[in-house]
Structure formats: structure tokens, C-alpha cells
Short mmCIF file of C-alpha atoms and ligand atoms in Angstrom, two decimals:
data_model
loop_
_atom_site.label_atom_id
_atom_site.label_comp_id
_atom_site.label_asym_id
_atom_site.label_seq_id
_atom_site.Cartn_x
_atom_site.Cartn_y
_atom_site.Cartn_z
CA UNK A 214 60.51 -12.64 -6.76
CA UNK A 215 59.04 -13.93 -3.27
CA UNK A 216 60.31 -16.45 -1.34
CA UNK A 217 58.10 -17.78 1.05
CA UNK A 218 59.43 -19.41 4.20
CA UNK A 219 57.52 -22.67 5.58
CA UNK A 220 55.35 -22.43 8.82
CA UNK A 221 57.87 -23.18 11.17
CA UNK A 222 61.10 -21.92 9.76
CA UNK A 223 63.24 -20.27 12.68
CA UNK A 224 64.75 -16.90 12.83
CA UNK A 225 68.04 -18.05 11.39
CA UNK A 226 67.09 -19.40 8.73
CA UNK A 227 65.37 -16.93 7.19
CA UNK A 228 68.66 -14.75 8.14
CA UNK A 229 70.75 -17.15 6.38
CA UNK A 230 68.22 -16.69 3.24
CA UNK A 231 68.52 -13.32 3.19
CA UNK A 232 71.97 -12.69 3.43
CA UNK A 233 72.04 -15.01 0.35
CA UNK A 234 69.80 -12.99 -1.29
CA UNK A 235 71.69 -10.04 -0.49
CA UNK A 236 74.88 -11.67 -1.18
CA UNK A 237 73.33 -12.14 -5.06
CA UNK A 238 73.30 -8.54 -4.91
CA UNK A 239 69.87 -8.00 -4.24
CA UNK A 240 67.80 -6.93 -1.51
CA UNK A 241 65.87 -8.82 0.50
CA UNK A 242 62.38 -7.55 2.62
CA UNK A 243 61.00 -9.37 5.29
CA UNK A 244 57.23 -9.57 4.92
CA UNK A 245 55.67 -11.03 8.07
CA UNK A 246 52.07 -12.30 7.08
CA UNK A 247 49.28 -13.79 9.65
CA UNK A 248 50.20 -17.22 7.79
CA UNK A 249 53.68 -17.11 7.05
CA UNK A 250 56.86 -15.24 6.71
CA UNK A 251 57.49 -14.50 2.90
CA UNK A 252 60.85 -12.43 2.03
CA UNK A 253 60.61 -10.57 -0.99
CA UNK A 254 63.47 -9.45 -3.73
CA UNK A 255 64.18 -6.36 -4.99
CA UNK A 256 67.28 -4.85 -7.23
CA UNK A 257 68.12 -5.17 -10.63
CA UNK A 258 71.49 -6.02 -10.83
CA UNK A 259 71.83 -9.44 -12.13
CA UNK A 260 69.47 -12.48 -13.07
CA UNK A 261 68.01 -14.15 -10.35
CA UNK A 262 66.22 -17.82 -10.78
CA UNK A 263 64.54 -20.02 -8.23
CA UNK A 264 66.81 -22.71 -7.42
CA UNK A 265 69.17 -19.78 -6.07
CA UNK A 266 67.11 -20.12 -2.65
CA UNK A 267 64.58 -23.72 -3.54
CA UNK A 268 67.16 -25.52 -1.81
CA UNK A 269 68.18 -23.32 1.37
CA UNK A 270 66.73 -24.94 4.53
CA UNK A 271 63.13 -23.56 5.66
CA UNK A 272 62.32 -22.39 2.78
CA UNK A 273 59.08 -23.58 0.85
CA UNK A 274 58.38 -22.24 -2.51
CA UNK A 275 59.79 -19.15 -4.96
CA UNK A 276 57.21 -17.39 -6.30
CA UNK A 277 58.42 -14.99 -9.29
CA UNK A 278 56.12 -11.38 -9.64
CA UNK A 279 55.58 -10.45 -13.05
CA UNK A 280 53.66 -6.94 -11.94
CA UNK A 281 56.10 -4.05 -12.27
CA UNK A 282 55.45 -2.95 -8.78
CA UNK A 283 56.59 -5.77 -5.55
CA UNK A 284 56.60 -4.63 -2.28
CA UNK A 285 53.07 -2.37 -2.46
CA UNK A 286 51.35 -5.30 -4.17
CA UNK A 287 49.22 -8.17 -3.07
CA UNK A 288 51.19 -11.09 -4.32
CA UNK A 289 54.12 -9.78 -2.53
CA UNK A 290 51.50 -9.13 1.18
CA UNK A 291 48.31 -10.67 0.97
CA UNK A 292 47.49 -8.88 4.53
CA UNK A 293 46.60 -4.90 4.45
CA UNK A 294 48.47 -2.64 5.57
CA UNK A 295 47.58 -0.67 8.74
CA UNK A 296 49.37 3.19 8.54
CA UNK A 297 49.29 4.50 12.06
CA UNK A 298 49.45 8.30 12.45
CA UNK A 299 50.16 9.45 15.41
CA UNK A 300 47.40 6.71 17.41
CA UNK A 301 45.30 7.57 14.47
CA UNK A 302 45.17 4.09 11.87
CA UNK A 303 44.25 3.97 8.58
CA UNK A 304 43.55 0.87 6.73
CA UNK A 305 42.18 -1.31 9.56
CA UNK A 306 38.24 -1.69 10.56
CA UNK A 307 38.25 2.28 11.24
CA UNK A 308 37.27 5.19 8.69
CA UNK A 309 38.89 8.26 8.90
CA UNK A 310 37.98 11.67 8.27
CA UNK A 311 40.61 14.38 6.91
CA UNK A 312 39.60 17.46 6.70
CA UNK A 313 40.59 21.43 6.68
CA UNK A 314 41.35 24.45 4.41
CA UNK A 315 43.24 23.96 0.87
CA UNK A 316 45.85 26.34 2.63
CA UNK A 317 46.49 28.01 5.75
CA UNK A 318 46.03 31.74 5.51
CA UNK A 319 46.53 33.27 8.92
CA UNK A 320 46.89 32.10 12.52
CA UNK A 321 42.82 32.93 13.04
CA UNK A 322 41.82 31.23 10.10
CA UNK A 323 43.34 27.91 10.71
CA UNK A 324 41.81 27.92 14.73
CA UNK A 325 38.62 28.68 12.98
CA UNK A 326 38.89 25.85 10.87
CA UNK A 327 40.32 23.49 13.72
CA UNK A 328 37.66 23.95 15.79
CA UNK A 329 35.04 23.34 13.08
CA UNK A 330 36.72 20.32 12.12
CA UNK A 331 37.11 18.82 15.24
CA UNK A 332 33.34 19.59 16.46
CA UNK A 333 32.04 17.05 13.38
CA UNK A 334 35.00 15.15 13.81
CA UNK A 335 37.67 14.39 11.83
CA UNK A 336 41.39 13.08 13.35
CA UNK A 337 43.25 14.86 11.56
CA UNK A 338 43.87 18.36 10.62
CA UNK A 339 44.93 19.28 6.70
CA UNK A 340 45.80 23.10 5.22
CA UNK A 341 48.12 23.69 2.81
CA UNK A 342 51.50 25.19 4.03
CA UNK A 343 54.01 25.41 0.90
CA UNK A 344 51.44 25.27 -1.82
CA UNK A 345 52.32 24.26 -5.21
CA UNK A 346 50.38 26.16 -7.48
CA UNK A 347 49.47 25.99 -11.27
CA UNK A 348 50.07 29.86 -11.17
CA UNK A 349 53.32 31.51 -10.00
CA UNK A 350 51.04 34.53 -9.67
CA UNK A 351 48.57 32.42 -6.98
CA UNK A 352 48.71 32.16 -2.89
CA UNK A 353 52.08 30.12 -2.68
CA UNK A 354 51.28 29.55 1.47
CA UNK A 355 52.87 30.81 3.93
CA UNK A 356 55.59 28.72 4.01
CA UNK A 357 57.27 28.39 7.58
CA UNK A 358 54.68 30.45 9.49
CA UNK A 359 51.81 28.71 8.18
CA UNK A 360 53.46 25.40 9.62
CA UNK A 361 53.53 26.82 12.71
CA UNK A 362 50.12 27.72 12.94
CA UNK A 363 48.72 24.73 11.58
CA UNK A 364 50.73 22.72 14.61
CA UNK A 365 49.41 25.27 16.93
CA UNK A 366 45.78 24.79 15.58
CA UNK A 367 46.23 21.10 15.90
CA UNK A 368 47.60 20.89 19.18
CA UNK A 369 44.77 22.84 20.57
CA UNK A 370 42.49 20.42 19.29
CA UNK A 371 43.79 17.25 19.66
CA UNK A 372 44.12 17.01 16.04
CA UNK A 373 47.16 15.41 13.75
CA UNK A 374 48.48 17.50 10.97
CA UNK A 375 48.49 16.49 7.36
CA UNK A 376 50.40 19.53 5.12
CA UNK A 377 52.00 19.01 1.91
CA UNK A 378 55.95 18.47 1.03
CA UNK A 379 56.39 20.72 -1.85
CA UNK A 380 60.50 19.61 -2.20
CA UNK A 381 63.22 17.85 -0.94
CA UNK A 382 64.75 21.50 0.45
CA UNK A 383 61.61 22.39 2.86
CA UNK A 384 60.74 18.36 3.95
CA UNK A 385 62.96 18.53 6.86
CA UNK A 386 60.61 21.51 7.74
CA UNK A 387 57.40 20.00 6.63
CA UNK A 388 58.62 16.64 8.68
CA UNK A 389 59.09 18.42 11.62
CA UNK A 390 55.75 20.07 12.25
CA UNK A 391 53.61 17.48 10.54
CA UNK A 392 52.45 14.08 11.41
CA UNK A 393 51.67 12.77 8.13
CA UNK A 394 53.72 14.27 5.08
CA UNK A 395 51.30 15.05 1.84
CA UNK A 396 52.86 14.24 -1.37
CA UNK A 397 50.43 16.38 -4.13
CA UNK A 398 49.27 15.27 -7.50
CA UNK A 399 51.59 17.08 -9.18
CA UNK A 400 54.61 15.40 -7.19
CA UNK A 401 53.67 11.63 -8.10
CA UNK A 402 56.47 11.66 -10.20
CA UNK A 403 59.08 13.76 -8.04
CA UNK A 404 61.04 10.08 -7.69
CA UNK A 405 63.58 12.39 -5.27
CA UNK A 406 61.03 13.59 -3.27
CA UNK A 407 59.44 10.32 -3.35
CA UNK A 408 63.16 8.50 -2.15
CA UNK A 409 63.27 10.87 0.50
CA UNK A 410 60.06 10.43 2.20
CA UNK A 411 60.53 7.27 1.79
CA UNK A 412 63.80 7.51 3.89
CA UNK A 413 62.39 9.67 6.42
CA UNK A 414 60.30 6.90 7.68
CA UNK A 415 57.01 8.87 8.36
CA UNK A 416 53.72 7.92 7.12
CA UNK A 417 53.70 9.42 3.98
CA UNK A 418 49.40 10.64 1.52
CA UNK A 419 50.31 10.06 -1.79
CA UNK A 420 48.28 11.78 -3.95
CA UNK A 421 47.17 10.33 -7.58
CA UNK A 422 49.09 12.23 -10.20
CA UNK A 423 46.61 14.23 -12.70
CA UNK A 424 47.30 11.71 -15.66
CA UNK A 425 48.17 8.80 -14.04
CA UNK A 426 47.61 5.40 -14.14
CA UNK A 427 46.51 3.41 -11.66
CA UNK A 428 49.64 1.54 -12.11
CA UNK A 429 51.35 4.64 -12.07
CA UNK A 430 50.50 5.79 -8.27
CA UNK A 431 51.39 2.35 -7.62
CA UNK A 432 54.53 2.27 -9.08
CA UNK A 433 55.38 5.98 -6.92
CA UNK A 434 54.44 4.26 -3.48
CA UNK A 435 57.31 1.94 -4.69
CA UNK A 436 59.40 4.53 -4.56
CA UNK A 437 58.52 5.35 -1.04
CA UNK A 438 58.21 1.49 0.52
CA UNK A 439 61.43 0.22 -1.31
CA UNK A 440 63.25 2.29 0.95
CA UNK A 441 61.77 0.98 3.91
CA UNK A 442 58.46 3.08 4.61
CA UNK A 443 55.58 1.00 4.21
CA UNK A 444 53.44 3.91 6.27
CA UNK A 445 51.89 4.70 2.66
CA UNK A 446 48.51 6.25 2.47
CA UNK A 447 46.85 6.39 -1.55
CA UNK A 448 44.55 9.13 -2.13
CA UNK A 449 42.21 8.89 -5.32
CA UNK A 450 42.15 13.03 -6.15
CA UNK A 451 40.50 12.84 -9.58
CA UNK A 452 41.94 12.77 -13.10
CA UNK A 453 42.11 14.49 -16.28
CA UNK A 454 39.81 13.29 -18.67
CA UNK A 455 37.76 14.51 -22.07
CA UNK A 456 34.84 15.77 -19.40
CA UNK A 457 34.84 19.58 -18.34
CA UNK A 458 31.11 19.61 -16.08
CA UNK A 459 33.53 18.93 -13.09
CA UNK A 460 37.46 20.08 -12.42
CA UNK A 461 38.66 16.30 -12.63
CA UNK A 462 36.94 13.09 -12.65
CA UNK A 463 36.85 11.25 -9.48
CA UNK A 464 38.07 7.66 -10.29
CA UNK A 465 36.23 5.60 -7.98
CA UNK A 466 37.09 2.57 -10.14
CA UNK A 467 40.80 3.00 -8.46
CA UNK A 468 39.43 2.71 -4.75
CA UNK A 469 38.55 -1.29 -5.30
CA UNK A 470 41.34 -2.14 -8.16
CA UNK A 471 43.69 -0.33 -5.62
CA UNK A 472 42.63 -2.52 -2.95
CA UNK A 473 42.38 -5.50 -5.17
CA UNK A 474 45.99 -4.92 -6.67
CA UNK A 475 47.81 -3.01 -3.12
CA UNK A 476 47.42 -3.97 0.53
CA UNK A 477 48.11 -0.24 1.11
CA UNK A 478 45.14 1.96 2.43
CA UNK A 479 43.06 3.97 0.06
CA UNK A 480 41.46 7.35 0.72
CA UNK A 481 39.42 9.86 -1.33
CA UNK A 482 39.55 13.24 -2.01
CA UNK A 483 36.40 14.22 -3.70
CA UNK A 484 37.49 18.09 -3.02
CA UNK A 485 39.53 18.08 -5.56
CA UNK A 486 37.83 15.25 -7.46
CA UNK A 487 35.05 17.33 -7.81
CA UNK A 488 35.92 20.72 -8.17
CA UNK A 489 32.44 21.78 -6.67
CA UNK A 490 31.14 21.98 -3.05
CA UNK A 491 27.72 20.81 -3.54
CA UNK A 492 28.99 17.49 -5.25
CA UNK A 493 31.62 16.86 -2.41
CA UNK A 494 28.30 15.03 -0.19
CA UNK A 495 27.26 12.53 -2.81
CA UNK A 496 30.76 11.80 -4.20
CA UNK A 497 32.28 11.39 0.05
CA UNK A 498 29.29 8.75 0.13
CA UNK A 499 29.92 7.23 -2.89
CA UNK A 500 33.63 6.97 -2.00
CA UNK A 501 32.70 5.20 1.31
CA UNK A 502 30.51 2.85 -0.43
CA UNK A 503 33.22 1.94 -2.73
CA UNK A 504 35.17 0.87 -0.08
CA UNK A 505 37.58 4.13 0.88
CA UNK A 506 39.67 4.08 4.17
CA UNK A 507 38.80 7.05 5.09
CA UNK A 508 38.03 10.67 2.96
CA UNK A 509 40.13 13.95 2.28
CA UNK A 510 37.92 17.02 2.75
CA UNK A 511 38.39 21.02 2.21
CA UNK A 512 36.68 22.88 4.98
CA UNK A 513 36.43 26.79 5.59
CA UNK A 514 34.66 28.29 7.89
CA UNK A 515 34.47 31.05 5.09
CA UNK A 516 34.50 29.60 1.76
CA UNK A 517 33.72 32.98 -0.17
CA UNK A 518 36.54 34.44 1.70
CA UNK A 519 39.39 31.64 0.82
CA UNK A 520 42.46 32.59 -0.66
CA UNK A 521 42.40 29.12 -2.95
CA UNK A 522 39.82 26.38 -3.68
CA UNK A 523 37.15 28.43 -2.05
CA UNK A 524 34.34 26.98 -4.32
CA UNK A 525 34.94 23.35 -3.51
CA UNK A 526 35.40 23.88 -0.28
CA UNK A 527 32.18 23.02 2.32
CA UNK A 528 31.43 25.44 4.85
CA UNK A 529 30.56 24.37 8.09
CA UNK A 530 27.15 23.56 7.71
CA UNK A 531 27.42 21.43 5.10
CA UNK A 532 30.50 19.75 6.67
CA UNK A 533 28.37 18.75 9.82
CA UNK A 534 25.30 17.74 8.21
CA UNK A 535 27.70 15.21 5.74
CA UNK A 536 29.48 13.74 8.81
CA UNK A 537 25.84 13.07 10.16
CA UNK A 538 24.92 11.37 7.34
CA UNK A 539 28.09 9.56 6.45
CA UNK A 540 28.26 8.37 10.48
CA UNK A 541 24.69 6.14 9.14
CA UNK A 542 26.56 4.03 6.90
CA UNK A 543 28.32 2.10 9.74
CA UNK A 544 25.87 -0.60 9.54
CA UNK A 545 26.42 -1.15 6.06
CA UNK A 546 30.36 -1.34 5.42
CA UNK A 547 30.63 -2.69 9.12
CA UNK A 548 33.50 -0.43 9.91
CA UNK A 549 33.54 2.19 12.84
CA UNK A 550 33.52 6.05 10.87
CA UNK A 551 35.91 7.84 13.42
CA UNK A 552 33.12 10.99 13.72
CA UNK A 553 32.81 11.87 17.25
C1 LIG B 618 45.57 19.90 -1.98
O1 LIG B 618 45.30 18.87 -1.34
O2 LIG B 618 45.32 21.05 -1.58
C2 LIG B 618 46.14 19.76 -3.33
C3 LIG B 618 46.89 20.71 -3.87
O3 LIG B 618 45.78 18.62 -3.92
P1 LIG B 618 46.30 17.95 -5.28
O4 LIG B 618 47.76 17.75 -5.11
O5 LIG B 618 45.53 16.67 -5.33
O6 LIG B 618 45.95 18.89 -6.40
MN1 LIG B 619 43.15 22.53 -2.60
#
């Protein structure tokens, strides 16, 4: 349920309507709009109606939200939502570029891979620290040291760090050396993980799950912004479906029903959405064209050398002549693509 304020309510009356709302046993969130302040309800202890808060002064209408998710959707804030990481902003009139090694895989690697990176120029650095893989007998990362040379690589550069929070024991770890903290497709439904994120207030990728429904992802980012985080990146990553020319499908349907149904920022991974190096340029454009935030790439300076995803990932070459090409579509989407 939303309650929206009228234009000129004052600052205690909208306190006075949300300790009501908490004193129902619910919790309120203040949503500050460019129109109007709107406080939205969240909890499921008890049956809430309307004329609970129709009557409280300032207050103009009670909206109810049938959609399972509240605070990540559009009826609950119309206006999107701008993630700032670290001075670098996602979901505004810039276009960000992500990009970096599946996983880091030694201290000269990783500078390598920097430097690439930040020559065509992405913001912000990604690599793969505690990697979850399929196989317990594949490159797991290397852990703590790998963090440390990722923030080392990054600093150099000027880059942020983007680096994936396997579980709730290493996040404090992940937190500490990372600017934005990756949640993986195969952690969309780690709800724990998800909570504690969510509680450690950083901006937070979250990474479509495998199988999962567009609703789905959506309904994870709840997780994260119902406890106060609404620094929530999505990332389309590809899904599982009957077609085995490419490793997933890339789902660019999700990047405008996303935007449509979330005022969170979207971003593509066509790395992984692919499966295939060669297919990463058309899909990144594609992506942009569809209305993306920004895009997720793997980079290695040695692709035939890397220790996982080596075959989808673009070498520099093809890294710098895609940033060349993707800079040209400025004049269409009218948005400033942050490449050099
Ligand atoms: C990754 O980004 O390296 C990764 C493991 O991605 P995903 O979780 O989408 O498979
Ligand atoms: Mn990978």
C-alpha cells in the first residue's frame, strides 16, 4: 500500500503518518518523488485498509499495490533510481562500461587487464575474487589475495571495483575491498545473502538467476531495498532456455519490462549471455539500443590463456574497437557513454 502525501504536507505530518503506520505494525518508507512525497507500507503482520491513514492530516490518497514486489517497483517510485558508485552513477543520463577478467588470477594479470580496461574506458574494474563455480574441481579464485590485487589494480587506475559476494561468511571481506558488491546468478535466491547486502548499505549488481523470472530478480532486489539499500543495480546475464547455439539466451525483452515495471537501473552482461566472444559486439549494441544503463564485459588481455570463461572473453582488440563503435551511438539514445 502507498500513501501519498499532498504537495504541501510538512515534515510532521508525514512523521505523525508514519509512526501510525508503524504503530499498525508495519513499516513505513519514505519515498521522496520530484512531485510529491509518497510513504510506502511494507510487513505482513496484520490487515491493513485505507481509511487507517485517509483521514490523517496531509495526507491525499491510499493507493493499494497488487504487484508482489513494492519498494523496487514503479507504482511505489515513479522517478528512477540513480546508484552512485563511488562518483561513478548508474541509472541517470550516463552509460557505463564494466569491464575485466571472469576472475583474477595473479597480481600481473589483473594490472594487465586494468590498464587495458581503463585505456578504452570503462569506470569500473570487475574480476572474479571468490568464484562460485559449477565444478568443485574448477578455479575457485583466489579468495583474499585476489581481493587485494584487484584493489591494487584499481587504485592504480582510477578504477572502482566490482567482485562477487560468494556468502554471508567472506562479505565483510568482499565489502571491504570492493566498491560495488556482485551478487551472481546463482545467488538470486541466497535471501540471507540478499538481507545482508541489503543491510550493509553498499550499492549492491544483482545478477538474473539462470531460471528466473523477470518477476523473480525483482522480487530478490526486494530483498535487498526492504532493508534499506535502494543502491540496486539489475544485470540481465542470460537464461536457460530449449536453445544450445549459445551458453544462455540473452533476454533483452527484460532490459525495457525491467525499466517499465522497476525504477532501478538495468545493465547487461552479454559475456555471459552469450557464451561466445565474437557475439559479445552485436549483443553490447543491441543491449544499448534496448535501453541498458550501462554493459558488463569480460576482458583478458590473454583470452587463450584464462583460467575461466576464456572463450567469451574479448581480448583487447576487440574490446577497443567495440568501445569505438558503441561511443557512436550517443546521438541516438541521447545519453553520454562514459568511454574516455
Ligand atoms: C561472473 O560475472 O563472472 C559470473 C559468474 O556471472 P554469473 O553469476 O552471471 O554466472
Ligand atoms: Mn565469468
Amino acid at each position: 500500500m502507498l500513501i501519498l502525501m499532498k504537495l504541501d504536507a510538512t515534515r510532521r505530518q508525514i512523521d505523525d503518518v508514519k509512526t501510525r503506520v508503524s504503530e499498525l505494525g508495519f513499516t513505513p518508507h519514505e519515498i521522496p518523488g520530484a512531485q510529491r512525497m509518497a510513504i510506502g507500507i511494507t510487513g505482513n503482520k496484520a490487515k491493513v485498509t485505507p481509511d487507517h491513514f485517509l483521514t490523517l492530516p496531509g495526507v491525499t490518497d491510499v493507493i493499494s499495490v497488487s504487484k508482489p514486489f513494492k519498494l523496487v517497483g514503479r507504482d511505489f517510485k515513479p522517478d528512477d533510481t540513480v546508484v552512485d558508485v563511488g562518483g561513478v552513477t548508474f541509472g541517470g543520463t550516463e552509460i557505463q562500461i564494466i569491464a575485466g577478467p571472469c576472475s583474477v588470477e595473479s597480481r600481473e594479470q589483473i594490472m594487465e587487464a586494468a590498464d587495458v580496461v581503463r585505456a578504452s574506458g570503462a569506470r569500473l574494474l570487475r574480476g572474479g575474487a571468490f568464484k562460485p563455480r559449477s565444478s568443485p574441481y574448477a578455479f575457485q579464485g583466489l579468495k583474499l589475495e585476489g581481493l587485494e590485487y584487484l584493489k591494487e589494480a584499481a587504485e592504480r587506475t582510477g578504477l572502482k571495483v566490482v567482485t562477487e559476494v560468494k556468502d554471508t561468511e567472506t562479505l565483510d571481506a568482499v565489502a571491504e575491498y570492493s566498491d560495488l558488491l556482485q551478487i551472481g546468478a546463482r545467488n538470486m535466491y541466497n535471501f540471507s545473502l540478499l538481507e545482508r547486502v541489503g543491510d550493509s548499505g553498499k550499492p549492491v549488481l544483482l545478477k538474473r538467476g539462470f531460471s528466473s523470472t523477470v518477476e523473480e530478480l525483482l522480487m530478490a532486489a526486494e530483498y535487498i531495498v526492504s532493508r534499506g539499500n535502494y543502491n540496486v543495480i539489475l544485470c540481465e546475464r542470460g537464461i536457460r532456455t530449449f536453445e544450445t547455439a549459445t551458453r544462455n539466451t540473452l533476454d533483452l525483452n527484460a532490459v525495457p519490462v525491467l525499466k517499465k515495471l522497476s525504477h532501478l537501473p538495468v545493465i547487461v552482461d552479454p559475456s555471459h549471455g552469450t557464451g561466445a566472444w565474437d557475439l559479445v559486439p552485436p549483443m553490447s549494441m543491441a543491449a544499448l539500443a534496448a535501453g541498458a544503463d550501462g554493459l558488463m564485459l569480460e576482458v583478458h588481455a590473454h583470452p587463450e590463456r584464462a583460467l575461466s570463461d576464456g572463450y567469451q572473453s574479448l581480448a583487447p582488440d576487440t574490446y577497443r574497437s567495440l568501445m569505438l563503435r558503441v561511443k557512436k551511438l550517443e546521438p541516438v539514445l541521447g545519453r553520454t557513454i562514459m568511454v574516455n
